[in-house]
Amino acid sequence: MSEWAWEERLSDALTKAGRPALLLVAGAAGMGKSRLAHRLAESLQGQAVARLIVSFRASGALLVSEPHTQRSRDRDQTVPGERRQACPTADATPDAGEKGGSGSGTAAGRALAVALTSVQPVLLIIEDVHHADESCLEVLRDLLREPAERFAAVLTYRPEHLASRGLPLGRAVDYPARLSVTQWGLKPLDEEHVRGVAEEWLGAENCSAELVTRLRQRSAGVPQVLVDLLCMLRDAGNGRKHFTLREVDEVGVPARLAESVLAKVEALPESHRPIVWAAAVLGRPASARDLAAVAELSEGSGRKALIAALDLSALRETEENRYGFAVPLEASAVYGHLPGPIREHLHHRAAVILITRKPVPWAHVARHWQKCGRMEEWLRATERLSAGDSGGTITEDELAVGLLEQALDEGGGSPQRRARLALALARGATLGLRTEETVQALRRVVADTSLPPAARGEIRLELGLLLHNQKRRFHEGREQVRRAVGELHERPTLATVALVALANPFFPGSSLSENHFWLRRAEETAVASQSGTAHTAAVASRATLLMIAGDPQAWQLLERLPRNSSAPLDRQQVARALCNTASGAIHLGHHRRGNELLSEGMELAARSDAPFLAQVGYGTALYRAWLTGSWEGLAERCTRTVSEDGTANEARTVLALLALARGEWTAAHAWLPRGAPPSFDGCEVPVATTAAGAYIRLLLAREEGESAASAAASAWSWLRRKGVWAWGAELAPWAVEAHTRADRRETARKLVAEFADGLAGRDAPTATAALLWCRAVLAEAEGEQEEASAHFQESSAAYARLSYPYAQALTSEGAGRCAFLTGSRADAAAEMLAGAVERFDQLGASWDAARTRAVLRAHRPASGRPRGRPAYTERLSPRESEVAELAGSGLTNRQIATTLYLSPRTVEHHVSRAMRKLGVRFRQELAERALRGRSPRDAREPADD
């Protein structure tokens, strides 16, 4: 049952006679029972009736608070601020029973009866009824046997603390048929709700999917535990808001949770406590037999101890016939208080027991050997991880990865053993999700010259790919892969994989001709290897290079890839090809077909134990959403992935583009790579050129013309070295504009000519549309307004065919602007600008919309203006609304003046009037209030400056 459904039932019970309702809310400590109860009490329906809130305490006392009767409401109307308070505890009214209709029972029962009689609540909230004594329960049972016609009650309790299981009121109640009785068990927060809480504390940009998952795992989704854990992180961070998974694990156990579980353990008979200790040492749910065996209890004694632990909620049946802690952090609390010798002994017993399982859970066996100090057994068990069902490839087994890292950090024994351990850690590192600790461990291993060369070559290859793909340390990664090629000369399949990595065109540091050189070597090596995996890797690489160059043969080659291969390595290579060619297709302008490839590649990556490839695909999907105008919720999606390996660069670039469109220039600059000028060497090439275009546009908006031209020259030189001209689509128009504004028209002409030559014969619709845009900018700068308007219109039409609304609107704006300057096409110009404004408004591109409105008003013919001056006594004028929106987004008065073709003094007056009319004190409040107060008519009316 949802909260909304219960609120509807509550409303009926409080407003319609004859439909009373009872809601029994069950949940463990910290699940939010009180929050829910008080929220219902504070609802509009709850505030409109007499209500009473009663809280039972573990001591046996009760707290009666917030009685609200018709008489008190009438008094509140005549005496503002006065609020009646009931007696705080049962002990305050020892003689209350004489007035309560029940002459017998405890003081608490009599106090409850008095409160109910005096207030006669229509809405009754009873909290923690599991602490109520029999006298109080009898009062409540009597009330519910014959409830009033208009009546609703909410009772909260902890199921595990009930004296009689399943009976919150002590025994069954003879509820009348007209009373609606609903039981609602509160569930732990799911991952989405955990994310919401974490974002409030840490900021959305610091909440990676892995961090949110870890927070939910550690807190079990219990709201109070989650908040306490986040509070501990915040305190430990000294103002820092970005935390690693290891920091979450090491921050400790919230005090209230630790005290709660330790008190439960202490309440157990001493002979029963080892069952809880065993659960803490095992660290995961286990069977009753395993718990008893680790605890060194007989089957019968173990059963009794487990039942006792379950009765006290020290343990819980987490799944059928499996027992553990309700919250994993509880295990940490118990484990941390075990004496060392007991802990070591229990770990030893756990290892001995688990090693007899089929199959042996080697990661867990290794952990137990490590914890009991048996180092040789630990290393042997850790080494066995490479012989598991994964065939030596470990992608997402976090425990196994951690053990391997620790084993290597301890030395790992002989060179041969170190090589085996390192290989188990390295294999799958590229396709799984790895931490910085893996990088450091593999660096130390490849520096060991005593390792066999072939093993070192494979480890070096995986390290290089890990640095390249996930950590975006392209220069170091490329160097490691180059060295691996030489060390793998006797292992041609792996050598092919290394050569294919060097042929990847998305990575910076190599030209397209170099990529082709490495591809030819990869194809030759694959043929010599006679390996299907090597052949698939080479074909995948060939398809990628053809796609990014705009060669239609890429589509034919993709059809030949063995999508249904039984070999996981082959499927991973196919998934890589599909994701890479999808990115290439989307940057070319084939976003629909590219999206089909992307969906197929991400699905195949998920099936092939390659989560990192799926994550890379998600980054491509973010960029496609920006291109196609799917902006609703896009900023939130990007913000959630800015700390994720594989998506961070795309997410940050899209956030910069969105901020730029809204006029949030400071935010746009913050999302772009750091540095002055920023360095794009840590970005994939197409992402880098897009980010460079955004940076140049930001400089132009700030009227930093020389800096913009310098950035344009640098970025274009970078693209020229790469040689993939289709990737200049988001860079070229802004680079041309930067050069023309800096009066470097000859440089601009050469850039346009070079861009055109590079695109000749290529199937690159986005870049072709951008080339038309470049020609329009150049013609406008040279005073050829007719030609410029025509090129802008052609470009706008091309973007419309691609379904790229933002680029379409920008070029439509240019076409209208130039058409006005010809002096002969005012109506057509106004129509083009109005269409651009409409698209900008639909996208939420407020800065672009305001700028375009300013152009429209500056050139609008006199006959098109309505006569007379409209009066804007209390509401914002269209100009004030635009100025307020831009001021609220963070622009200075001078920047707004530049955007709207006004003087800074005029802008200052508009800001002042807007703040007065909207009743706000700070500029930051202006944007939201201005948008809320704008009418469609305001957007169309001319401004009177």
Coordinates of C-alpha atoms in Angstrom, one line a residue, residues 141-588:
R141 CA -8.6 -2.5 22.3
D142 CA -11.7 -1.1 24.0
L143 CA -11.5 2.0 21.8
L144 CA -11.1 0.1 18.6
R145 CA -14.0 -2.3 19.3
E146 CA -16.4 0.6 19.1
P147 CA -14.7 3.5 17.2
A148 CA -16.5 6.8 16.6
E149 CA -18.2 7.3 13.2
R150 CA -15.4 9.8 12.2
F151 CA -12.2 8.4 13.4
A152 CA -8.7 7.4 12.1
A153 CA -5.9 5.8 14.1
V154 CA -2.3 5.1 13.2
L155 CA -0.3 2.7 15.5
T156 CA 3.4 2.1 15.0
Y157 CA 5.4 -0.7 16.4
R158 CA 8.5 -2.9 16.0
P159 CA 7.4 -6.5 15.1
E160 CA 10.4 -8.1 16.7
H161 CA 9.6 -6.5 20.1
L162 CA 6.0 -7.6 20.4
A163 CA 5.2 -9.7 23.4
S164 CA 3.0 -11.8 21.2
R165 CA 4.2 -12.3 17.7
G166 CA 2.0 -10.8 15.1
L167 CA -0.3 -9.2 17.7
P168 CA 0.5 -5.5 18.1
L169 CA -2.3 -5.0 20.6
G170 CA -1.4 -8.0 22.7
R171 CA -4.2 -10.3 21.5
A172 CA -6.7 -10.4 18.7
V173 CA -9.2 -7.5 18.6
D174 CA -12.9 -7.9 17.8
Y175 CA -12.8 -5.1 15.2
P176 CA -16.2 -4.0 13.9
A177 CA -17.0 -4.6 10.2
R178 CA -17.2 -0.9 9.5
L179 CA -13.6 -0.3 10.6
S180 CA -11.0 -0.5 7.8
V181 CA -7.9 -2.2 9.2
T182 CA -4.7 -2.1 7.2
Q183 CA -1.2 -3.4 8.1
W184 CA 1.7 -1.6 6.5
G185 CA 5.2 -2.9 6.8
L186 CA 7.8 -0.3 6.1
K187 CA 10.5 -1.4 3.6
P188 CA 14.1 -0.4 3.5
L189 CA 15.0 2.5 1.1
D190 CA 15.7 1.3 -2.4
E191 CA 18.8 2.5 -4.3
E192 CA 17.0 5.5 -5.8
H193 CA 15.9 6.7 -2.4
V194 CA 19.3 6.1 -0.9
R195 CA 20.7 8.2 -3.7
G196 CA 18.3 11.0 -2.9
V197 CA 19.4 11.1 0.7
A198 CA 23.1 10.8 -0.2
E199 CA 22.8 13.7 -2.7
E200 CA 21.4 15.9 0.0
W201 CA 24.5 15.4 2.1
L202 CA 27.3 15.0 -0.5
G203 CA 25.9 16.6 -3.7
A204 CA 24.8 14.7 -6.7
E205 CA 28.1 15.1 -8.5
N206 CA 29.8 13.1 -5.7
C207 CA 27.4 10.2 -5.6
S208 CA 28.6 7.6 -8.1
A209 CA 26.5 4.5 -8.6
E210 CA 29.1 2.4 -6.8
L211 CA 29.1 4.8 -3.8
V212 CA 25.3 4.7 -3.6
T213 CA 25.3 0.9 -3.8
R214 CA 27.9 0.7 -1.0
L215 CA 25.9 3.0 1.2
R216 CA 22.8 0.9 0.7
Q217 CA 24.7 -2.3 1.4
R218 CA 26.2 -1.0 4.6
S219 CA 23.0 0.6 5.9
A220 CA 20.6 -2.0 4.5
G221 CA 18.5 1.0 3.4
V222 CA 17.5 1.8 7.0
P223 CA 16.9 5.6 6.9
Q224 CA 18.3 6.4 10.4
V225 CA 21.4 4.3 9.8
L226 CA 22.0 5.8 6.4
V227 CA 21.8 9.4 7.8
D228 CA 24.1 8.5 10.7
L229 CA 26.6 6.9 8.3
L230 CA 26.6 10.0 6.1
C231 CA 27.0 12.2 9.1
M232 CA 30.1 10.2 10.1
L233 CA 31.5 10.5 6.6
R234 CA 30.9 14.3 6.6
D235 CA 32.7 14.6 10.0
A236 CA 35.6 12.5 8.9
G237 CA 36.0 14.4 5.6
N238 CA 36.6 17.8 7.2
G239 CA 34.4 19.6 4.7
R240 CA 35.3 17.2 1.8
K241 CA 32.3 15.6 0.1
H242 CA 33.9 13.1 -2.2
F243 CA 34.5 9.7 -0.7
T244 CA 35.8 6.3 -1.9
L245 CA 34.3 3.0 -1.2
R246 CA 37.1 2.2 1.1
E247 CA 36.4 5.3 3.1
V248 CA 32.8 4.2 3.5
D249 CA 33.9 0.8 4.7
E250 CA 36.4 2.3 7.2
V251 CA 34.4 5.2 8.7
G252 CA 33.0 2.9 11.4
V253 CA 29.6 2.0 12.9
P254 CA 27.1 4.7 14.0
A255 CA 27.0 4.8 17.7
R256 CA 23.2 4.3 18.2
L257 CA 23.3 1.2 15.9
A258 CA 26.4 -0.2 17.7
E259 CA 24.9 0.3 21.1
S260 CA 21.6 -1.3 20.0
V261 CA 23.1 -4.6 18.6
L262 CA 25.7 -4.9 21.4
A263 CA 22.9 -4.6 24.0
K264 CA 21.0 -7.4 22.3
V265 CA 24.1 -9.6 22.4
E266 CA 24.7 -8.8 26.0
A267 CA 21.1 -9.7 26.8
L268 CA 21.7 -13.3 25.5
P269 CA 22.8 -16.0 27.9
E270 CA 26.5 -16.3 27.7
S271 CA 26.3 -19.8 26.2
H272 CA 24.2 -18.4 23.3
R273 CA 26.4 -15.5 22.4
P274 CA 28.9 -17.5 20.2
I275 CA 26.1 -18.0 17.6
V276 CA 26.1 -14.2 17.0
W277 CA 29.9 -14.0 17.1
A278 CA 30.0 -16.7 14.4
A279 CA 27.6 -14.7 12.2
A280 CA 29.8 -11.6 12.6
V281 CA 33.0 -13.5 11.6
L282 CA 31.3 -15.2 8.6
G283 CA 30.2 -11.7 7.4
R284 CA 27.4 -13.0 5.3
P285 CA 24.1 -14.9 5.9
A286 CA 24.7 -18.6 6.7
S287 CA 22.7 -21.7 7.5
A288 CA 21.9 -22.7 11.0
R289 CA 24.3 -25.7 10.7
D290 CA 27.2 -23.5 9.6
L291 CA 26.6 -21.0 12.3
A292 CA 26.6 -23.7 14.9
A293 CA 29.7 -25.4 13.5
V294 CA 31.7 -22.1 13.5
A295 CA 30.5 -21.3 17.0
E296 CA 31.5 -24.9 18.2
L297 CA 28.0 -25.7 19.3
S298 CA 26.1 -28.9 18.9
E299 CA 23.2 -29.0 16.5
G300 CA 20.7 -28.8 19.4
S301 CA 22.6 -26.1 21.3
G302 CA 23.1 -24.1 18.1
R303 CA 19.4 -24.3 17.4
K304 CA 18.5 -23.0 20.9
A305 CA 21.1 -20.2 20.6
L306 CA 19.9 -19.2 17.2
I307 CA 16.2 -19.0 18.3
A308 CA 17.3 -16.9 21.3
A309 CA 19.2 -14.6 19.0
L310 CA 16.2 -14.3 16.7
D311 CA 13.8 -13.6 19.6
L312 CA 16.0 -10.7 20.6
S313 CA 16.5 -9.5 17.0
A314 CA 20.3 -9.9 17.4
L315 CA 20.0 -11.9 14.2
R316 CA 17.4 -12.2 11.5
E317 CA 16.4 -14.7 8.8
T318 CA 17.5 -12.6 5.9
E319 CA 16.4 -15.2 3.3
E320 CA 14.9 -18.7 3.6
N321 CA 17.0 -20.8 6.0
R322 CA 19.8 -18.2 6.0
Y323 CA 20.6 -16.1 9.1
G324 CA 22.6 -13.0 9.6
F325 CA 22.4 -9.4 10.7
A326 CA 19.6 -7.1 9.6
V327 CA 22.1 -4.4 8.9
P328 CA 25.6 -5.3 7.8
L329 CA 27.1 -2.6 10.0
E330 CA 25.8 -4.5 13.0
A331 CA 28.2 -7.3 12.1
S332 CA 31.0 -4.8 12.1
A333 CA 30.0 -3.6 15.5
V334 CA 29.9 -7.1 17.0
Y335 CA 33.1 -8.1 15.2
G336 CA 35.0 -5.1 16.4
H337 CA 34.2 -6.0 20.1
L338 CA 35.4 -9.6 19.9
P339 CA 38.6 -10.4 21.7
G340 CA 41.4 -11.2 19.3
P341 CA 41.9 -14.8 20.3
I342 CA 38.2 -15.6 19.9
R343 CA 38.1 -13.8 16.6
E344 CA 41.1 -15.8 15.2
H345 CA 39.7 -19.1 16.4
L346 CA 36.4 -18.5 14.8
H347 CA 38.0 -17.5 11.5
H348 CA 40.1 -20.7 11.6
R349 CA 37.0 -22.8 12.1
A350 CA 35.2 -20.9 9.3
A351 CA 38.1 -21.6 6.9
V352 CA 38.2 -25.3 7.8
I353 CA 34.4 -25.7 7.3
L354 CA 34.2 -23.7 4.0
I355 CA 37.1 -25.5 2.4
T356 CA 34.9 -28.7 2.4
R357 CA 32.2 -27.0 0.2
K358 CA 31.7 -27.9 -3.4
P359 CA 32.6 -25.7 -5.1
V360 CA 35.0 -24.1 -2.7
P361 CA 34.3 -20.4 -2.1
W362 CA 38.0 -19.6 -2.4
A363 CA 37.6 -15.9 -1.8
H364 CA 35.9 -16.4 1.5
V365 CA 38.3 -19.2 2.5
A366 CA 41.2 -16.9 1.7
R367 CA 39.7 -14.1 3.8
H368 CA 39.3 -16.4 6.9
W369 CA 42.9 -17.7 6.6
Q370 CA 44.2 -14.1 6.3
K371 CA 42.2 -13.0 9.4
C372 CA 43.5 -15.9 11.5
G373 CA 47.1 -15.2 10.6
R374 CA 47.7 -18.3 8.4
M375 CA 49.6 -16.5 5.7
E376 CA 50.7 -19.4 3.6
E377 CA 47.2 -20.8 3.5
W378 CA 45.9 -17.4 2.7
L379 CA 48.2 -17.0 -0.3
R380 CA 47.4 -20.5 -1.6
A381 CA 43.7 -19.9 -1.3
T382 CA 44.1 -16.5 -3.0
E383 CA 46.0 -18.1 -5.8
R384 CA 43.2 -20.6 -6.3
L385 CA 40.9 -17.7 -7.3
S386 CA 42.5 -17.9 -10.8
A387 CA 41.3 -21.5 -11.2
G388 CA 37.6 -20.7 -10.5
D389 CA 34.6 -20.8 -12.8
S390 CA 35.6 -17.5 -14.3
G391 CA 38.6 -19.1 -16.0
G392 CA 40.9 -16.7 -14.2
T393 CA 39.0 -13.6 -15.1
I394 CA 37.7 -11.5 -12.2
T395 CA 35.6 -8.5 -13.1
E396 CA 33.1 -7.7 -10.3
D397 CA 34.0 -10.0 -7.3
E398 CA 35.1 -7.2 -5.0
L399 CA 36.2 -9.5 -2.2
A400 CA 38.5 -11.5 -4.6
V401 CA 39.9 -8.3 -6.0
G402 CA 40.7 -6.9 -2.6
L403 CA 42.4 -10.1 -1.5
L404 CA 44.5 -10.2 -4.6
E405 CA 45.6 -6.6 -4.0
Q406 CA 46.5 -7.3 -0.4
A407 CA 48.4 -10.5 -1.3
L408 CA 50.5 -8.6 -3.9
D409 CA 51.0 -5.8 -1.4
E410 CA 52.4 -8.3 1.1
G411 CA 54.9 -9.6 -1.4
G412 CA 53.0 -12.6 -2.7
G413 CA 55.8 -15.2 -2.3
S414 CA 57.9 -16.4 -5.2
P415 CA 58.0 -14.6 -8.6
Q416 CA 55.9 -17.4 -10.2
R417 CA 53.3 -17.1 -7.5
R418 CA 53.3 -13.3 -7.8
A419 CA 52.8 -13.6 -11.5
R420 CA 49.8 -16.0 -11.0
L421 CA 48.3 -13.7 -8.4
A422 CA 48.8 -10.6 -10.6
L423 CA 47.4 -12.3 -13.6
A424 CA 44.3 -13.2 -11.6
L425 CA 43.9 -9.6 -10.6
A426 CA 44.8 -8.2 -14.1
R427 CA 42.6 -10.4 -16.2
G428 CA 39.2 -8.7 -16.6
A429 CA 40.5 -5.5 -15.0
T430 CA 39.7 -3.5 -18.2
L431 CA 36.1 -4.8 -18.5
G432 CA 35.3 -4.8 -14.8
L433 CA 35.3 -1.8 -12.5
R434 CA 38.6 -1.3 -10.6
T435 CA 39.8 1.1 -7.9
E436 CA 43.1 3.0 -7.7
E437 CA 44.4 0.2 -5.5
T438 CA 44.4 -2.2 -8.5
V439 CA 46.4 0.3 -10.5
Q440 CA 49.0 0.6 -7.8
A441 CA 49.3 -3.1 -7.3
L442 CA 49.8 -3.8 -11.0
R443 CA 52.4 -1.0 -11.3
R444 CA 54.5 -2.7 -8.6
V445 CA 54.2 -6.0 -10.3
V446 CA 55.3 -5.0 -13.8
A447 CA 58.3 -3.2 -12.2
D448 CA 59.5 -6.6 -10.9
T449 CA 62.1 -7.9 -13.4
S450 CA 62.1 -11.3 -11.9
L451 CA 58.7 -12.1 -13.3
P452 CA 58.5 -14.3 -16.5
P453 CA 58.4 -11.9 -19.5
A454 CA 55.3 -13.4 -21.0
A455 CA 53.4 -13.1 -17.7
R456 CA 54.7 -9.6 -17.2
G457 CA 53.6 -8.7 -20.7
E458 CA 50.0 -9.8 -20.1
I459 CA 49.9 -7.9 -16.8
R460 CA 51.4 -4.8 -18.4
L461 CA 48.8 -5.0 -21.2
E462 CA 45.9 -5.2 -18.7
L463 CA 47.5 -2.3 -16.7
G464 CA 47.8 -0.2 -19.8
L465 CA 44.2 -0.9 -20.9
L466 CA 43.0 -0.1 -17.4
L467 CA 44.8 3.2 -17.4
H468 CA 43.6 3.9 -20.9
N469 CA 40.0 2.9 -20.7
Q470 CA 38.9 3.6 -17.1
K471 CA 41.3 6.0 -15.6
R472 CA 41.8 8.2 -18.7
R473 CA 45.6 8.4 -18.2
F474 CA 46.1 8.1 -21.9
H475 CA 49.8 8.8 -22.1
E476 CA 50.9 6.4 -19.4
G477 CA 48.4 3.7 -20.6
R478 CA 49.6 4.0 -24.2
E479 CA 53.2 3.6 -23.1
Q480 CA 52.4 0.5 -21.1
V481 CA 50.5 -1.1 -24.0
R482 CA 53.4 -0.3 -26.4
R483 CA 55.9 -2.1 -24.1
A484 CA 53.5 -5.0 -23.7
V485 CA 53.5 -5.6 -27.5
G486 CA 57.2 -6.4 -27.3
E487 CA 56.8 -8.7 -24.3
L488 CA 54.0 -10.6 -25.9
H489 CA 55.7 -11.6 -29.2
E490 CA 55.3 -15.3 -28.3
R491 CA 51.6 -14.8 -27.5
P492 CA 50.0 -13.5 -30.7
T493 CA 46.4 -13.4 -29.5
L494 CA 47.3 -11.1 -26.6
A495 CA 49.6 -9.2 -28.9
T496 CA 46.7 -8.6 -31.3
V497 CA 44.6 -7.2 -28.4
A498 CA 47.5 -4.9 -27.5
L499 CA 47.9 -3.7 -31.1
V500 CA 44.1 -3.2 -31.5
A501 CA 44.2 -1.0 -28.4
L502 CA 46.9 1.2 -30.0
A503 CA 44.7 1.4 -33.1
N504 CA 41.8 2.8 -31.1
P505 CA 41.1 6.3 -32.7
F506 CA 39.1 7.7 -29.7
F507 CA 42.2 7.9 -27.5
P508 CA 44.4 11.1 -27.8
G509 CA 48.1 11.0 -28.5
S510 CA 48.1 9.4 -31.9
S511 CA 47.0 10.4 -35.4
L512 CA 44.6 8.5 -37.6
S513 CA 47.5 7.4 -39.8
E514 CA 49.2 5.9 -36.7
N515 CA 45.9 4.1 -35.8
H516 CA 45.9 2.6 -39.2
F517 CA 49.5 1.5 -38.8
W518 CA 48.7 -0.4 -35.6
L519 CA 45.6 -1.9 -37.2
R520 CA 47.6 -3.3 -40.1
R521 CA 50.0 -4.9 -37.6
A522 CA 47.1 -6.2 -35.6
E523 CA 45.5 -7.8 -38.7
E524 CA 48.8 -9.5 -39.6
T525 CA 49.3 -10.8 -36.1
A526 CA 45.8 -12.1 -36.0
V527 CA 46.3 -14.0 -39.2
A528 CA 49.5 -15.6 -37.9
S529 CA 47.8 -16.5 -34.5
Q530 CA 45.0 -18.5 -36.2
S531 CA 42.9 -17.4 -33.2
G532 CA 39.2 -16.6 -33.5
T533 CA 39.4 -14.1 -30.7
A534 CA 42.3 -12.3 -32.4
H535 CA 40.5 -12.2 -35.7
T536 CA 37.3 -10.8 -34.0
A537 CA 39.4 -8.1 -32.3
A538 CA 41.0 -7.1 -35.6
V539 CA 37.6 -7.0 -37.4
A540 CA 36.1 -4.9 -34.6
S541 CA 38.9 -2.4 -34.8
R542 CA 38.6 -2.2 -38.6
A543 CA 34.9 -1.5 -38.3
T544 CA 35.5 1.3 -35.7
L545 CA 38.1 3.0 -37.9
L546 CA 35.9 2.9 -41.0
M547 CA 32.9 4.2 -39.0
I548 CA 34.6 7.2 -37.5
A549 CA 36.0 8.2 -41.0
G550 CA 32.5 8.1 -42.4
D551 CA 33.1 5.1 -44.6
P552 CA 29.8 3.2 -45.4
Q553 CA 31.7 -0.1 -45.5
A554 CA 31.7 0.0 -41.7
W555 CA 28.1 -1.1 -41.6
Q556 CA 28.7 -4.1 -43.7
L557 CA 31.7 -5.2 -41.6
L558 CA 29.6 -5.0 -38.4
E559 CA 27.2 -7.6 -39.8
R560 CA 30.1 -10.1 -39.9
L561 CA 30.9 -9.9 -36.1
P562 CA 30.1 -13.1 -34.2
R563 CA 27.5 -11.7 -31.9
N564 CA 26.4 -15.2 -30.7
S565 CA 29.8 -16.7 -30.2
S566 CA 30.0 -19.1 -27.3
A567 CA 33.4 -17.7 -26.3
P568 CA 33.1 -14.8 -23.7
L569 CA 36.2 -13.1 -25.0
D570 CA 34.8 -13.0 -28.5
R571 CA 31.5 -11.5 -27.3
Q572 CA 33.4 -8.9 -25.3
Q573 CA 35.3 -7.9 -28.5
V574 CA 32.0 -7.6 -30.3
A575 CA 30.4 -5.6 -27.5
R576 CA 33.4 -3.2 -27.7
A577 CA 33.0 -2.9 -31.4
L578 CA 29.3 -2.2 -31.2
C579 CA 29.8 0.5 -28.5
N580 CA 32.7 2.1 -30.3
T581 CA 31.0 2.2 -33.7
A582 CA 27.8 3.5 -32.0
S583 CA 29.7 6.4 -30.7
G584 CA 31.3 6.9 -34.1
A585 CA 27.9 6.8 -35.8
I586 CA 26.3 9.3 -33.4
H587 CA 29.2 11.8 -33.8
L588 CA 28.8 11.4 -37.6

